[in-house]
mmCIF file of C-alpha atoms in Angstrom:
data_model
loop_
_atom_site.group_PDB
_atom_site.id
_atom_site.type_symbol
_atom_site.label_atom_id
_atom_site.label_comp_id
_atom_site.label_asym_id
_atom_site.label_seq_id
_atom_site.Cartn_x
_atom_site.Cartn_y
_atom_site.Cartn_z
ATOM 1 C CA UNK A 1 102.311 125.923 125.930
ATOM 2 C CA UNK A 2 104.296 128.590 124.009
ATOM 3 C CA UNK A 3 102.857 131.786 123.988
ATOM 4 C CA UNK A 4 102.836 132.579 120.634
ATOM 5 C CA UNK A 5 101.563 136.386 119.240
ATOM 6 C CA UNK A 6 99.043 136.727 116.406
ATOM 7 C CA UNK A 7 100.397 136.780 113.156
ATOM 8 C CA UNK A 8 98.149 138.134 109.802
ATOM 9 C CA UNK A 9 99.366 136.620 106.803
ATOM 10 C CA UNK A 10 98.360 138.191 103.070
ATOM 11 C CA UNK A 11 98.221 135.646 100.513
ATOM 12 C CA UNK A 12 98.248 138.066 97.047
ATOM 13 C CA UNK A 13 97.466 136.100 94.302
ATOM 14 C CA UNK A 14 98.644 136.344 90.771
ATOM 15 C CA UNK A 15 96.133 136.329 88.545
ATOM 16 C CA UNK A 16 94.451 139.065 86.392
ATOM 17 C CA UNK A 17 97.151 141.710 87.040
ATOM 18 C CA UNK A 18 99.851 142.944 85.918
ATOM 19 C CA UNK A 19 103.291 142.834 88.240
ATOM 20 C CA UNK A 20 103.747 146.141 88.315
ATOM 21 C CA UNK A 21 100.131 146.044 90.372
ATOM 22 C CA UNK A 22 101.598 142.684 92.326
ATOM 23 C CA UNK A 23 104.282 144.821 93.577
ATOM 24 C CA UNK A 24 102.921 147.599 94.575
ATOM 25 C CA UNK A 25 100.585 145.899 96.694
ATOM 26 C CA UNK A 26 102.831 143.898 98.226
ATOM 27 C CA UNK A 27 104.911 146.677 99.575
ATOM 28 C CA UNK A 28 101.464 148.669 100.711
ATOM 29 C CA UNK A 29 100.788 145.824 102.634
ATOM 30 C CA UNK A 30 104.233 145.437 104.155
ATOM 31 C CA UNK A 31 103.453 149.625 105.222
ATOM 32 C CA UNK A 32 100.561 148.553 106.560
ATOM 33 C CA UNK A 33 102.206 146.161 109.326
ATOM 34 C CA UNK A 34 101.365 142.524 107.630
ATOM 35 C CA UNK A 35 103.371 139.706 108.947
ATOM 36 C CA UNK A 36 103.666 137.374 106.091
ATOM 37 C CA UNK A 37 103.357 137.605 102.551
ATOM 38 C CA UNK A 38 102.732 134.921 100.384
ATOM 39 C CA UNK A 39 101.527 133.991 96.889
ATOM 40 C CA UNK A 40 100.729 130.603 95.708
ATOM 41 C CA UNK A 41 101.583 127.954 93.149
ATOM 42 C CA UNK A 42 99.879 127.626 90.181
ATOM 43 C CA UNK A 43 100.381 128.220 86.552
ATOM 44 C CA UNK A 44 96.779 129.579 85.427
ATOM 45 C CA UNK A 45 94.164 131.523 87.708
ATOM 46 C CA UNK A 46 91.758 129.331 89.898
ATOM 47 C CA UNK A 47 89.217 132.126 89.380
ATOM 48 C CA UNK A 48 87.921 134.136 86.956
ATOM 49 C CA UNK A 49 89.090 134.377 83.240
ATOM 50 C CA UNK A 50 90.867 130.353 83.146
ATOM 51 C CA UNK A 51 93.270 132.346 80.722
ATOM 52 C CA UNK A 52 93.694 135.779 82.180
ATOM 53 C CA UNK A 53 96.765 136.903 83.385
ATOM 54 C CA UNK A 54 98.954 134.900 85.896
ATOM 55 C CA UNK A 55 102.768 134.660 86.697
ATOM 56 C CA UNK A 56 104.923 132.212 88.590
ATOM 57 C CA UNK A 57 105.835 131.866 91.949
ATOM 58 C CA UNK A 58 109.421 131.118 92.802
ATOM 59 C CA UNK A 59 110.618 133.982 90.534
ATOM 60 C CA UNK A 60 108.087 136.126 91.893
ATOM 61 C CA UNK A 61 109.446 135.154 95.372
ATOM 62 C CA UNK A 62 112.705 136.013 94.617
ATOM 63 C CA UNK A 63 111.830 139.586 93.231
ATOM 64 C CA UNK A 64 109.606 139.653 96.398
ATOM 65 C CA UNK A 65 112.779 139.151 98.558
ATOM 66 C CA UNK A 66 114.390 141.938 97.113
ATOM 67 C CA UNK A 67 111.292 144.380 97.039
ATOM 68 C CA UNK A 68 110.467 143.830 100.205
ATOM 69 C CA UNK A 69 112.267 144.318 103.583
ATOM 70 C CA UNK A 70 110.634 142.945 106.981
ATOM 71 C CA UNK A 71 107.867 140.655 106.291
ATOM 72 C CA UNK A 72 108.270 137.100 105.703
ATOM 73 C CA UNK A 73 107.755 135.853 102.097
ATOM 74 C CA UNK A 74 106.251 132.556 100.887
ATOM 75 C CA UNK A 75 103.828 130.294 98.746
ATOM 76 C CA UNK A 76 100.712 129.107 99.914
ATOM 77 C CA UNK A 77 101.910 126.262 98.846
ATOM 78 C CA UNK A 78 104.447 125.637 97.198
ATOM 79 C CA UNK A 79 103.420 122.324 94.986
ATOM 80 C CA UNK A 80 106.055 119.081 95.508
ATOM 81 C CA UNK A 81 104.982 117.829 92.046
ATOM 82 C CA UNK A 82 106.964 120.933 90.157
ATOM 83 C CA UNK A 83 110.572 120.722 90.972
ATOM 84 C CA UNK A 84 113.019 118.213 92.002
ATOM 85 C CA UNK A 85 113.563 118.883 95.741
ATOM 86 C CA UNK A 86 117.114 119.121 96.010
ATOM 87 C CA UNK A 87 116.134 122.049 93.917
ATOM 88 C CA UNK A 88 113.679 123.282 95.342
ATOM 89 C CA UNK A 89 115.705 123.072 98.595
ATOM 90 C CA UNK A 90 118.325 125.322 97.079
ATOM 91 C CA UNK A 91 115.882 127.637 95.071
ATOM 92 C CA UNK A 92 114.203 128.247 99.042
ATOM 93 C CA UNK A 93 117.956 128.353 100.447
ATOM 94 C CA UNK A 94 118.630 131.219 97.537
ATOM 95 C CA UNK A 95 115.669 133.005 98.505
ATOM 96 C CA UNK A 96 116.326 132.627 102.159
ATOM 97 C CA UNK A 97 119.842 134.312 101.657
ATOM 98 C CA UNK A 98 117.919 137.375 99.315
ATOM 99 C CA UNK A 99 115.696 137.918 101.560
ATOM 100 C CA UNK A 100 117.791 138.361 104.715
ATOM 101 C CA UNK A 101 116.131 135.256 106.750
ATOM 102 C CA UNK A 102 112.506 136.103 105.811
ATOM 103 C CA UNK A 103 111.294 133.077 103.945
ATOM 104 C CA UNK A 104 109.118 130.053 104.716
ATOM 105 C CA UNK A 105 108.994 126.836 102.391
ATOM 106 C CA UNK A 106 105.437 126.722 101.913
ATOM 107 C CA UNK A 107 104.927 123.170 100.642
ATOM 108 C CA UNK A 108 102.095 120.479 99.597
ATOM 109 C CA UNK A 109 100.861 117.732 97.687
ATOM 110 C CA UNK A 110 99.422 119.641 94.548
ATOM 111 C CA UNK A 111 95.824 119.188 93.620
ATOM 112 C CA UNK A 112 95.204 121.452 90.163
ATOM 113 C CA UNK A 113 95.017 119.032 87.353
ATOM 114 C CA UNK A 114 95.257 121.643 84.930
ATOM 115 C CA UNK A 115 98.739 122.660 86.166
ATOM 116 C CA UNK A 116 99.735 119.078 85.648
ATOM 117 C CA UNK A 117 98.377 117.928 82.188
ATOM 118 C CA UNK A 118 99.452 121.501 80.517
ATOM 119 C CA UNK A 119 103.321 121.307 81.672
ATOM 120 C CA UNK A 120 103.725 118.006 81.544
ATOM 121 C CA UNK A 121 103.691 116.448 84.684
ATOM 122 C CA UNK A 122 102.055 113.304 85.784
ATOM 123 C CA UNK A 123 98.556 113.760 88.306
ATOM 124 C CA UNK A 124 98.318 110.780 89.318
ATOM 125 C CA UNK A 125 96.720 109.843 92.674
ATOM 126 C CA UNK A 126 96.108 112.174 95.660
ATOM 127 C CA UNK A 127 97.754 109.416 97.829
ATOM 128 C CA UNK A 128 100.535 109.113 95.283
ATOM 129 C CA UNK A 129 101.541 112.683 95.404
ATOM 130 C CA UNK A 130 101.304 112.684 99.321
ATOM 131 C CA UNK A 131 103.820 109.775 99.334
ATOM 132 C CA UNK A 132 105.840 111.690 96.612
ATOM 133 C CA UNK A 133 105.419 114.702 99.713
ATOM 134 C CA UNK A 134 106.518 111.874 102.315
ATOM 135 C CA UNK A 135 109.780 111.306 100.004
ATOM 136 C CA UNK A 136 110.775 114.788 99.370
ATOM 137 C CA UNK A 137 110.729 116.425 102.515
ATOM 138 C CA UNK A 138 114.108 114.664 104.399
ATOM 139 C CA UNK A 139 115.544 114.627 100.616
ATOM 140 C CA UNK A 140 114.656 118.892 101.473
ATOM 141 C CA UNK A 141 116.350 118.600 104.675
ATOM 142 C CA UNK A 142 119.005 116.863 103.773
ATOM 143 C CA UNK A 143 120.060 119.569 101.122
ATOM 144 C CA UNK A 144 119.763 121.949 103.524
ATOM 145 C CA UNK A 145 122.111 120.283 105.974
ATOM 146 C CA UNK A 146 124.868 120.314 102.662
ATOM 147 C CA UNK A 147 124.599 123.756 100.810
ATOM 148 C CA UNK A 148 127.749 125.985 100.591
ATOM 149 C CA UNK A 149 126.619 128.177 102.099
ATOM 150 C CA UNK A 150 123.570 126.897 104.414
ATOM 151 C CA UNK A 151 120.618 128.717 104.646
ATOM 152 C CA UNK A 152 120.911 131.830 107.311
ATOM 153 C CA UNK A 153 118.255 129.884 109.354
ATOM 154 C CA UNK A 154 116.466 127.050 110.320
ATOM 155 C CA UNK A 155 113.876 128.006 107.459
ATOM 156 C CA UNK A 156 110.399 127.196 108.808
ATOM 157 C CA UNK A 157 108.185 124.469 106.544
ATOM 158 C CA UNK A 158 104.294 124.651 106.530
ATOM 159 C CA UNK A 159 102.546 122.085 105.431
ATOM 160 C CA UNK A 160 99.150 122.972 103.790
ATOM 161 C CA UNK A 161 96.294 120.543 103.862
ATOM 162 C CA UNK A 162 94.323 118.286 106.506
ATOM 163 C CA UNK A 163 94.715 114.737 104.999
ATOM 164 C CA UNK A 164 94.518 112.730 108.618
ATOM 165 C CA UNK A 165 96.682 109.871 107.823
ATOM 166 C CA UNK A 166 98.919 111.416 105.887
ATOM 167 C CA UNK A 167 99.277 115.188 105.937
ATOM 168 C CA UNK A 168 98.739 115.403 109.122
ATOM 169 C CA UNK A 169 101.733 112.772 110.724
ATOM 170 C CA UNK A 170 103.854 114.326 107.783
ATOM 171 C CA UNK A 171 103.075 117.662 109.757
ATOM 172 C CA UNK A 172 104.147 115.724 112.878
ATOM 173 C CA UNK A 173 107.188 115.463 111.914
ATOM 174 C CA UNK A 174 108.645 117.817 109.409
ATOM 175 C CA UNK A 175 106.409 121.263 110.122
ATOM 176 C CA UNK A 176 106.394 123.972 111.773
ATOM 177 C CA UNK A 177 103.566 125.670 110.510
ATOM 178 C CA UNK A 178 100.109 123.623 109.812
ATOM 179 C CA UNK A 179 97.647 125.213 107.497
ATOM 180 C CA UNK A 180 94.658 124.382 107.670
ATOM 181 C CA UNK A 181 91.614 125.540 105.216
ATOM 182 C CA UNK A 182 89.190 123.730 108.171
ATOM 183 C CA UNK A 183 85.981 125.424 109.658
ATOM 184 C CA UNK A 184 86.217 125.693 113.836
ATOM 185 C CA UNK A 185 84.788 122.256 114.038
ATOM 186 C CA UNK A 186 86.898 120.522 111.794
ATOM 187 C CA UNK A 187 90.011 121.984 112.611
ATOM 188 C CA UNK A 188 89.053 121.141 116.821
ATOM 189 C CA UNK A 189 88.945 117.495 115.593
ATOM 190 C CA UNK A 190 92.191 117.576 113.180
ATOM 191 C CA UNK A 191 94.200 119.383 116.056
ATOM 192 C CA UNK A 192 93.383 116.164 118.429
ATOM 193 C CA UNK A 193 94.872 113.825 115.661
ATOM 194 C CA UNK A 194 97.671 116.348 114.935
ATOM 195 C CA UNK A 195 98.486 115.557 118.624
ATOM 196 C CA UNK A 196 98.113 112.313 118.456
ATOM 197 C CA UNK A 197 100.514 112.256 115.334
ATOM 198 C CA UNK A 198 103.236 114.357 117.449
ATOM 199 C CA UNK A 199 102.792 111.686 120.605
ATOM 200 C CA UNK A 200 103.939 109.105 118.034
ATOM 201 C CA UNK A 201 106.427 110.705 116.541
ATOM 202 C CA UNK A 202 107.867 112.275 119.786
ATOM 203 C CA UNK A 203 107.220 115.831 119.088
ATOM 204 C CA UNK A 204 105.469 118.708 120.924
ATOM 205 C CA UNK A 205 102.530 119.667 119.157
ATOM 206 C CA UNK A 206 102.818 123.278 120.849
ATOM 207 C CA UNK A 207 106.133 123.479 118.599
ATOM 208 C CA UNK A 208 103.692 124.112 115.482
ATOM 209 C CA UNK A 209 101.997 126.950 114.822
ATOM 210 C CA UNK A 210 98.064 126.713 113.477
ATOM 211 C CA UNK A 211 97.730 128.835 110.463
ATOM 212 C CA UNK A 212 94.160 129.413 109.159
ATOM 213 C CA UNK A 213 92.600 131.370 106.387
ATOM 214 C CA UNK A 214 91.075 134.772 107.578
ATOM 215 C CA UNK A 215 87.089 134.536 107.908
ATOM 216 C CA UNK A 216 86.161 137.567 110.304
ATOM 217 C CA UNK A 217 82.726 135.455 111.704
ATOM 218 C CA UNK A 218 84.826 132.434 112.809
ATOM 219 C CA UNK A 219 88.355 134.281 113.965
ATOM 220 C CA UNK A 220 87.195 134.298 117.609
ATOM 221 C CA UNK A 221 86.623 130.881 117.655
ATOM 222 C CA UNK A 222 89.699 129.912 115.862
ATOM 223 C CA UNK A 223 92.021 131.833 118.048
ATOM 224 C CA UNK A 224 89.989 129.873 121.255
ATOM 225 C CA UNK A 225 91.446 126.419 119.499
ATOM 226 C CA UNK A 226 94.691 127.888 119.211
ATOM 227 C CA UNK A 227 95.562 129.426 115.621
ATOM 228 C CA UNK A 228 97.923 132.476 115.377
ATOM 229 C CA UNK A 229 98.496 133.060 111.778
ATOM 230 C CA UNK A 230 95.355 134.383 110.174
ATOM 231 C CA UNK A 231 95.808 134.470 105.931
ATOM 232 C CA UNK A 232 93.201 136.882 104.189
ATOM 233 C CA UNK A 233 93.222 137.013 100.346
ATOM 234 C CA UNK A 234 93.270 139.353 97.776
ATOM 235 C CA UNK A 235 93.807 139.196 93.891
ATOM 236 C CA UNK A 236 93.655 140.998 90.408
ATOM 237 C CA UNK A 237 92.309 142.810 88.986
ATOM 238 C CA UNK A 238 92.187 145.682 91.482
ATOM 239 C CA UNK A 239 92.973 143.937 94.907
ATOM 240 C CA UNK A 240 91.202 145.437 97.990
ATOM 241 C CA UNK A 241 93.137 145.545 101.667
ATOM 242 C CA UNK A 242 90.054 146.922 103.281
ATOM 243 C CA UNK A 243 90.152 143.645 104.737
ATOM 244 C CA UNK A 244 93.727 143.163 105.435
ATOM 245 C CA UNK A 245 93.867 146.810 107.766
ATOM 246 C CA UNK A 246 90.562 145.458 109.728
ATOM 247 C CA UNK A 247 92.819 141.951 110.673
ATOM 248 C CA UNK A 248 95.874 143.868 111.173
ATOM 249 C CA UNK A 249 93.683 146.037 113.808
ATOM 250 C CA UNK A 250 92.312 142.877 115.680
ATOM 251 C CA UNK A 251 95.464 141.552 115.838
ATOM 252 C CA UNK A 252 97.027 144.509 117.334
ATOM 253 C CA UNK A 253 94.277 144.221 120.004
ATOM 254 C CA UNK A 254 94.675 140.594 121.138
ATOM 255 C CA UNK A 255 98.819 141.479 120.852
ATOM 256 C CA UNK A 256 98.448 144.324 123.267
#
């Protein structure tokens, strides 16, 4: 088994503030010793005011790249649906090369009709976009492989979501970071199909690291089954890393 440290992910999200407010709390949390940064992929808030204030992630990962300087940087998720991916593969390799090394291709399915119907793409079916997902990814690797010039690493893809047919054996074999939004019992069960997935596909399963959102009653419990990237959450329009100091002390603890 690879003995992996914990990691404490921040996912800031970017609604009902302003960026001037997105940055600087982004680079207080980077002070504060967070691991990995990331915003997500939507074009309205999933909170709150439906219209209130929201920006866009790649470009925000891209000024994120060059406002930050240690942590690693990325969307939780990135949506497939969006962008063609060759160019999403060379908008990530772009970012990759701003950001010294530091980002992750956060990617999934998509799931926010709104986002669809207002810019004009087509929702479809959940197991439509997942086989769209199933498409893109070596059509992602593949560009990778044939930039001038290549990323400056292997960049690492999470995969967000626990669909256990799909997802989950796309996870198998193109991941190396599974998110999961489970509770401890789920995400026992998923991780026994995730393996199951990997056995097929001839792939360790200890080569993926379990990322989980941040709940302080269940953290315990979700290190036991093997997570080690922990994602709290803030947002606008006056986001709060009361939390994010109290995970970034436990982690220190079990890191010790």
């Amino acid at each position: 088994m690879i003995d992996r440290p914990v990691r404490i992910g921040l996912q800031l999200q970017p609604q009902h503030m302003d960026y001037a407010t997105i940055r600087r709390t982004a680079s207080e949390a980077e002070d504060l010793g967070l691991d990995v940064l990331f915003n997500w992929d939507h074009f309205f808030p999933l909170s709150g005011e439906p219209d209130g204030l929201h920006f866009e992630c790649w470009t925000m990962l891209a000024a994120w790249a060059e406002s930050t300087s240690r942590v690693e940087i990325g969307a939780l998720v990135s949506c497939n649906s969006y962008r063609n991916p060759d160019l999403l593969a060379d908008m990530a390799r772009t970012v990759d090369h701003i950001s010294g090394g530091r980002l992750i291709l956060g990617i999934g399915s998509g799931w926010f009709e709104r986002d669809y119907t207002e810019y004009g793409y087509e929702f479809g079916t959940a197991g439509g976009r997942l086989d769209d997902l199933a498409t893109a990814l070596p059509r992602i690797e593949s560009r990778w492989s044939r930039l001038n010039p290549p990323p400056t690493r292997d960049i690492p893809v999470l995969i967000g979501g626990g669909g256990e047919k799909k997802t989950l054996r796309l996870t198998a074999k193109h991941a190396d970071i599974w998110h999961s939004f489970s509770d401890p019992e789920t995400l026992d069960r998923k991780l026994g199909i995730l393996r199951d997935h990997c056995k097929d596909v001839g792939r360790d399963p200890d080569e993926i690291e379990i990322s989980v959102m941040g709940h302080t009653e269940n953290r315990d419990r979700m290190y036991e089954l093997g997570a080690r990237l922990f994602t709290i959450n803030t947002g606008g329009p006056k986001p709060d890393l009361t939390e994010l100091r109290e995970f970034l002390a436990w982690r220190d603890k079990l890191n010790a």
